[in-house]
Amino acid sequence: MNKHQYLPIDFHCHSTYSDGYYNVATVLQKVKDNGGKYIALTDHDTTKGITEARQVAKKLDLEFVAGVEISVTWNNSLVHILGLGVDENNAELNQVLQEMRSNRILRGQKISANLEKIGIYGALEGALSYCANPENLSRTHFSHWLVAKEHAKPGKAFEKYLAPGKAGYVSQEWLSLEKAVKLITNAGGVAAIAHPSRYKFTRTKLIKLIDEFMSYGGIGIEVISSSHTPKDIEDIAALCRIKNMYATMGSDFHTEESYRTIKVGVNRELPAGLMPIYEKLKLEIDISKLAAEFNQAQSIKEYI
Ligand code: AMP
Ligand code: MN
Ligand code: MN
Ligand code: MN
């Protein structure tokens, strides 16, 4: 028996429009197969998948939320900011995201050159072979190739080559925190700090990030994330309560991974006493009814 209830809600996942492994139709079919109901597609620095995803979601009877995950450089660290409920046709948002993506191929060339210096050849072509569109080229695509070529074990390519300080790393100046939050808000969305525990900031630094983020109009924080341990969830939930933020939940699904279990479309329930972000997303969710229906359907599935 699981200690926590699970809910068919997921406000964070990726497709081949960024560094996800599956196309939109496949990701959403997985959501459906897992019993998911409310889903946001949040590809990195792009809204290009939203129109297609909305159509597929409708066919599958899923409740769809347009999303984006924006790369931000804050105090020399990479921070991800989720925009939920954005207008995917917002001109300013799309123009800024387009500029950001145009730098990705250039950075990819530099990553590849760095890897050559340590005797790893063909990384750019290799990474591109995993990438549906070169403007979305991500370190994730390099990691797939590095693992396939056995330069790294599954789940280890970042710590071996791609993380800051490693041989393949190339630093990149992404958007400012202020710009990202304001773009999202101006596009009608709500901004949330993605997977806060992943940054390994001290509590003081995390609070500084939160305070700055909120001063620009950000309101949300991702409490439930596949990057979070149970202790991380409790710590972030406590901050969420203190700061009066809205809590969000996301699988951050990119693909099935041998080293961790993630179900796209499904997340653990929020800890008690938090304001859920869907209250800000114009979604009518009767949470106890949803939970009861979902958990009953799941137990029937498991029984069969
Ligand atoms: P990029 O936007 O190209 O800098 O790539 C960032 C992406 O790499 C993130 O969105 C994650 O999907 C992935 N990533 C970052 N750090 C790790 C890690 N330590 N292990 C696995 N994936 C990671
Ligand atoms: Mn990613
Ligand atoms: Mn992220
Ligand atoms: Mn993500």
Coordinates of C-alpha atoms and ligand atoms in Angstrom, one line a residue:
M1 CA 0.0 0.0 0.0
N2 CA 1.3 3.5 -0.8
K3 CA 1.4 6.0 1.9
H4 CA 0.2 8.8 -0.4
Q5 CA -2.7 9.2 -2.7
Y6 CA -2.0 9.7 -6.3
L7 CA -3.7 12.2 -8.6
P8 CA -4.2 12.2 -12.4
I9 CA -2.6 15.7 -12.6
D10 CA 0.7 16.6 -14.2
F11 CA 1.8 20.2 -14.9
H12 CA 5.3 19.4 -16.3
C13 CA 6.4 17.2 -19.1
H14 CA 8.4 17.2 -22.4
S15 CA 8.1 16.1 -26.0
T16 CA 10.3 16.1 -29.1
Y17 CA 9.5 19.9 -29.3
S18 CA 12.4 20.1 -26.8
D19 CA 14.4 17.4 -25.1
G20 CA 11.7 14.8 -24.6
Y21 CA 12.2 11.5 -26.2
Y22 CA 8.6 11.0 -27.5
N23 CA 6.5 13.1 -29.9
V24 CA 3.4 14.9 -28.5
A25 CA 0.9 12.2 -29.6
T26 CA 2.9 9.5 -27.8
V27 CA 3.4 11.5 -24.6
L28 CA -0.3 12.2 -24.4
Q29 CA -1.2 8.6 -25.1
K30 CA 1.1 7.6 -22.2
V31 CA -0.8 10.1 -20.0
K32 CA -4.0 8.5 -21.0
D33 CA -2.7 4.9 -20.5
N34 CA -1.5 5.9 -17.0
G35 CA -5.0 7.2 -16.1
G36 CA -3.9 10.9 -16.3
K37 CA -6.5 13.6 -16.7
Y38 CA -5.0 17.1 -16.4
I39 CA -1.8 17.7 -18.3
A40 CA 0.4 20.6 -19.2
L41 CA 3.0 20.3 -21.9
T42 CA 6.0 22.4 -20.8
D43 CA 8.7 22.1 -23.4
H44 CA 11.9 24.1 -22.9
D45 CA 11.9 27.6 -24.4
T46 CA 9.2 26.9 -26.9
T47 CA 5.4 26.9 -27.3
K48 CA 5.5 25.3 -30.7
G49 CA 4.0 22.0 -29.5
I50 CA 1.0 23.5 -27.9
T51 CA -1.4 23.7 -30.8
E52 CA -0.8 20.0 -31.7
A53 CA -0.9 18.9 -28.1
R54 CA -4.2 20.7 -27.5
Q55 CA -5.8 18.9 -30.4
V56 CA -4.5 15.5 -29.4
A57 CA -5.6 16.1 -25.8
K58 CA -9.1 16.9 -26.9
K59 CA -9.3 13.6 -28.8
L60 CA -8.1 11.7 -25.8
D61 CA -10.5 13.6 -23.5
L62 CA -7.6 15.1 -21.4
E63 CA -7.8 18.5 -19.8
F64 CA -5.0 20.5 -21.4
V65 CA -2.9 23.4 -20.0
A66 CA -0.6 25.3 -22.3
G67 CA 2.8 25.5 -20.7
V68 CA 6.5 26.4 -21.2
E69 CA 9.7 25.9 -19.2
I70 CA 12.0 28.9 -19.6
S71 CA 15.7 28.6 -19.0
V72 CA 17.0 31.4 -16.7
T73 CA 20.4 32.5 -15.6
W74 CA 20.2 33.7 -12.0
N75 CA 23.3 34.4 -9.9
N76 CA 25.4 32.3 -12.4
S77 CA 23.1 29.3 -12.0
L78 CA 20.7 27.7 -14.4
V79 CA 17.1 28.0 -13.0
H80 CA 14.0 26.8 -14.8
I81 CA 10.8 28.8 -14.6
L82 CA 7.5 27.2 -15.6
G83 CA 4.8 29.2 -17.3
L84 CA 1.4 27.6 -17.0
G85 CA -1.7 28.7 -18.8
V86 CA 0.2 31.0 -21.2
D87 CA -1.3 32.1 -24.5
E88 CA 0.9 30.2 -27.0
N89 CA 0.3 32.8 -29.6
N90 CA 1.7 35.7 -27.6
A91 CA 4.0 37.5 -30.0
E92 CA 6.5 38.8 -27.4
L93 CA 6.8 35.5 -25.7
N94 CA 7.4 33.6 -28.9
Q95 CA 9.9 36.2 -30.2
V96 CA 12.1 36.0 -27.1
L97 CA 11.9 32.2 -27.0
Q98 CA 12.9 32.0 -30.7
E99 CA 16.0 34.1 -30.0
M100 CA 16.9 31.8 -27.1
R101 CA 16.6 28.7 -29.3
S102 CA 18.8 30.2 -32.0
N103 CA 21.7 30.0 -29.6
R104 CA 21.3 26.3 -28.9
I105 CA 23.0 25.0 -32.1
L106 CA 26.0 27.3 -31.5
R107 CA 26.3 26.0 -27.9
G108 CA 26.0 22.5 -29.3
Q109 CA 29.0 23.1 -31.6
K110 CA 31.0 24.3 -28.6
I111 CA 30.0 21.3 -26.5
S112 CA 31.1 19.0 -29.3
A113 CA 34.4 20.8 -29.7
N114 CA 35.1 20.5 -26.0
L115 CA 34.3 16.8 -26.1
E116 CA 36.8 16.4 -29.0
K117 CA 39.5 17.8 -26.8
I118 CA 39.1 14.8 -24.5
G119 CA 39.0 12.4 -27.4
I120 CA 35.2 12.1 -28.0
Y121 CA 34.5 12.7 -31.7
G122 CA 31.2 13.1 -33.6
A123 CA 29.2 14.3 -30.6
L124 CA 27.4 17.1 -32.5
E125 CA 26.1 14.8 -35.3
G126 CA 25.4 12.1 -32.6
A127 CA 23.3 14.5 -30.5
L128 CA 21.5 15.8 -33.5
S129 CA 20.5 12.3 -34.5
Y130 CA 18.4 12.3 -31.3
C131 CA 17.0 15.7 -31.8
A132 CA 13.9 16.3 -34.0
N133 CA 14.7 20.0 -34.6
P134 CA 18.3 21.5 -34.3
E135 CA 16.9 24.7 -32.7
N136 CA 15.9 22.5 -29.7
L137 CA 19.3 20.9 -29.3
S138 CA 19.8 20.2 -25.6
R139 CA 22.4 18.7 -23.4
T140 CA 19.9 15.9 -23.0
H141 CA 20.5 14.9 -26.7
F142 CA 24.2 14.8 -26.0
S143 CA 23.5 12.6 -23.0
H144 CA 21.5 10.1 -25.1
W145 CA 24.4 9.8 -27.6
L146 CA 27.1 9.6 -24.9
V147 CA 25.2 6.8 -23.2
A148 CA 24.5 5.0 -26.5
K149 CA 28.3 5.1 -27.4
E150 CA 29.1 3.9 -23.8
H151 CA 31.0 7.0 -22.9
A152 CA 28.7 7.1 -19.8
K153 CA 26.4 4.8 -18.0
P154 CA 22.6 5.5 -18.1
G155 CA 21.9 8.6 -16.0
K156 CA 25.6 9.5 -15.6
A157 CA 26.4 11.6 -18.7
F158 CA 25.7 14.9 -17.0
E159 CA 27.9 14.3 -13.9
K160 CA 30.7 12.9 -16.2
Y161 CA 30.7 15.4 -19.1
L162 CA 27.8 17.9 -19.3
A163 CA 27.3 19.5 -15.8
P164 CA 29.1 22.8 -14.9
G165 CA 32.8 22.2 -14.4
K166 CA 32.9 19.0 -16.6
A167 CA 34.8 18.8 -19.9
G168 CA 31.8 19.1 -22.2
Y169 CA 30.2 22.0 -20.3
V170 CA 29.7 25.3 -22.1
S171 CA 28.2 28.2 -20.0
Q172 CA 25.3 30.0 -21.6
E173 CA 23.6 33.2 -20.6
W174 CA 19.8 32.5 -20.6
L175 CA 17.0 34.9 -19.8
S176 CA 17.0 37.0 -16.6
L177 CA 14.6 35.9 -13.9
E178 CA 12.7 39.2 -14.2
K179 CA 12.3 38.9 -18.0
A180 CA 11.1 35.3 -17.8
V181 CA 8.5 36.0 -15.1
K182 CA 7.2 39.1 -16.8
L183 CA 7.0 37.4 -20.2
I184 CA 4.9 34.6 -18.7
T185 CA 2.7 36.9 -16.8
N186 CA 2.2 39.2 -19.8
A187 CA 1.2 36.1 -21.9
G188 CA -1.6 35.4 -19.4
G189 CA 0.2 32.6 -17.6
V190 CA 1.3 32.0 -14.0
A191 CA 5.0 31.5 -13.3
A192 CA 6.3 28.8 -11.0
I193 CA 9.9 27.9 -10.0
A194 CA 10.6 24.4 -11.4
H195 CA 12.2 21.6 -9.3
P196 CA 13.7 24.0 -6.7
S197 CA 15.6 21.3 -4.8
R198 CA 17.6 20.4 -7.9
Y199 CA 19.6 23.5 -7.7
K200 CA 21.2 22.5 -4.4
F201 CA 21.0 26.1 -3.2
T202 CA 21.4 26.8 0.5
R203 CA 18.1 27.6 2.2
T204 CA 19.1 31.3 2.3
K205 CA 19.9 31.4 -1.4
L206 CA 16.6 29.6 -2.2
I207 CA 14.7 32.1 -0.2
K208 CA 16.5 34.9 -2.0
L209 CA 15.4 33.3 -5.3
I210 CA 11.8 33.0 -4.1
D211 CA 11.7 36.6 -2.9
E212 CA 13.1 38.0 -6.1
F213 CA 10.8 35.8 -8.2
M214 CA 7.8 36.9 -6.2
S215 CA 8.8 40.6 -6.5
Y216 CA 8.5 40.2 -10.3
G217 CA 5.0 38.6 -10.0
G218 CA 5.8 34.9 -9.8
I219 CA 3.4 33.0 -7.6
G220 CA 4.1 29.3 -7.9
I221 CA 6.7 26.7 -6.8
E222 CA 6.9 23.0 -7.8
V223 CA 6.5 21.0 -4.7
I224 CA 6.0 17.6 -6.2
S225 CA 8.7 16.7 -8.8
S226 CA 10.4 13.6 -9.9
S227 CA 13.7 15.4 -9.0
H228 CA 12.5 15.7 -5.3
T229 CA 13.1 13.2 -2.5
P230 CA 10.4 12.9 0.2
K231 CA 12.4 15.2 2.3
D232 CA 12.8 17.8 -0.5
I233 CA 9.0 17.7 -0.8
E234 CA 8.5 18.5 2.9
D235 CA 11.2 21.2 2.8
I236 CA 9.7 22.9 -0.3
A237 CA 6.2 22.5 1.1
A238 CA 7.2 24.3 4.3
L239 CA 8.7 27.2 2.2
C240 CA 5.6 27.3 0.0
R241 CA 3.4 27.8 3.1
I242 CA 5.7 30.4 4.7
K243 CA 5.8 32.4 1.4
N244 CA 2.1 32.0 0.6
M245 CA 2.9 30.5 -2.8
Y246 CA 0.8 28.2 -5.0
A247 CA 2.1 24.6 -5.2
T248 CA 2.4 22.8 -8.4
M249 CA 3.2 19.2 -9.3
G250 CA 5.0 17.7 -12.2
S251 CA 6.6 14.5 -13.4
D252 CA 9.1 16.4 -15.6
F253 CA 8.8 13.4 -17.8
H254 CA 11.3 13.2 -20.7
T255 CA 11.4 9.4 -21.2
E256 CA 11.4 6.1 -19.2
E257 CA 14.7 5.9 -17.4
S258 CA 16.3 2.8 -16.1
Y259 CA 17.4 4.6 -12.9
R260 CA 14.1 6.1 -11.8
T261 CA 10.4 5.5 -12.1
I262 CA 8.1 8.3 -13.4
K263 CA 4.6 8.0 -14.6
V264 CA 3.7 10.9 -16.9
G265 CA 0.2 12.2 -16.2
V266 CA 0.3 11.2 -12.5
N267 CA 1.7 12.7 -9.4
R268 CA 1.6 12.3 -5.6
E269 CA -1.0 14.4 -3.8
L270 CA 0.3 17.7 -2.3
P271 CA 1.2 17.8 1.4
A272 CA -1.5 19.3 3.6
G273 CA -2.2 23.0 3.8
L274 CA -1.0 24.1 0.4
M275 CA -2.7 26.3 -2.1
P276 CA -2.8 24.2 -5.4
I277 CA -1.8 26.1 -8.5
Y278 CA -4.8 24.8 -10.5
E279 CA -6.9 27.3 -8.5
K280 CA -5.1 29.9 -10.6
L281 CA -5.5 28.1 -13.9
K282 CA -9.3 28.3 -14.4
L283 CA -9.6 24.6 -14.0
E284 CA -12.6 23.3 -12.1
I285 CA -11.2 20.4 -10.2
D286 CA -13.1 18.5 -7.5
I287 CA -10.0 17.0 -5.9
S288 CA -11.6 14.4 -3.6
K289 CA -13.9 13.1 -6.4
L290 CA -11.0 13.0 -8.8
A291 CA -8.8 11.2 -6.3
A292 CA -11.4 8.7 -5.5
E293 CA -12.2 7.9 -9.2
F294 CA -8.5 7.7 -10.1
N295 CA -7.5 5.5 -7.2
Q296 CA -10.4 3.2 -7.8
A297 CA -9.6 2.9 -11.5
Q298 CA -5.9 2.2 -10.6
S299 CA -6.8 -0.5 -8.1
I300 CA -9.1 -2.2 -10.6
K301 CA -6.2 -2.1 -13.1
E302 CA -3.8 -3.6 -10.6
Y303 CA -6.3 -6.3 -9.7
I304 CA -6.8 -7.3 -13.3
Ligands
AMP1 P1 20.0 22.4 -21.6 O1 18.7 23.2 -21.7 O2 20.5 22.0 -23.0 O3 21.1 23.1 -20.8 O4 19.7 21.0 -20.9 C1 19.1 21.0 -19.7 C2 18.3 19.7 -19.6 O5 19.2 18.7 -19.2 C3 17.3 19.7 -18.5 O6 16.1 20.2 -18.9 C4 17.2 18.3 -18.1 O7 16.2 17.6 -18.9 C5 18.5 17.7 -18.4 N1 19.4 17.6 -17.2 C6 20.0 18.6 -16.5 N2 20.8 18.1 -15.5 C7 20.6 16.7 -15.6 C8 21.1 15.6 -14.8 N3 22.0 15.8 -13.8 N4 20.7 14.4 -15.2 C9 19.8 14.2 -16.2 N5 19.4 15.2 -16.9 C10 19.7 16.4 -16.6
MN2 MN 14.8 18.8 -20.1
MN3 MN 13.8 21.7 -15.7
MN4 MN 11.4 20.0 -17.3

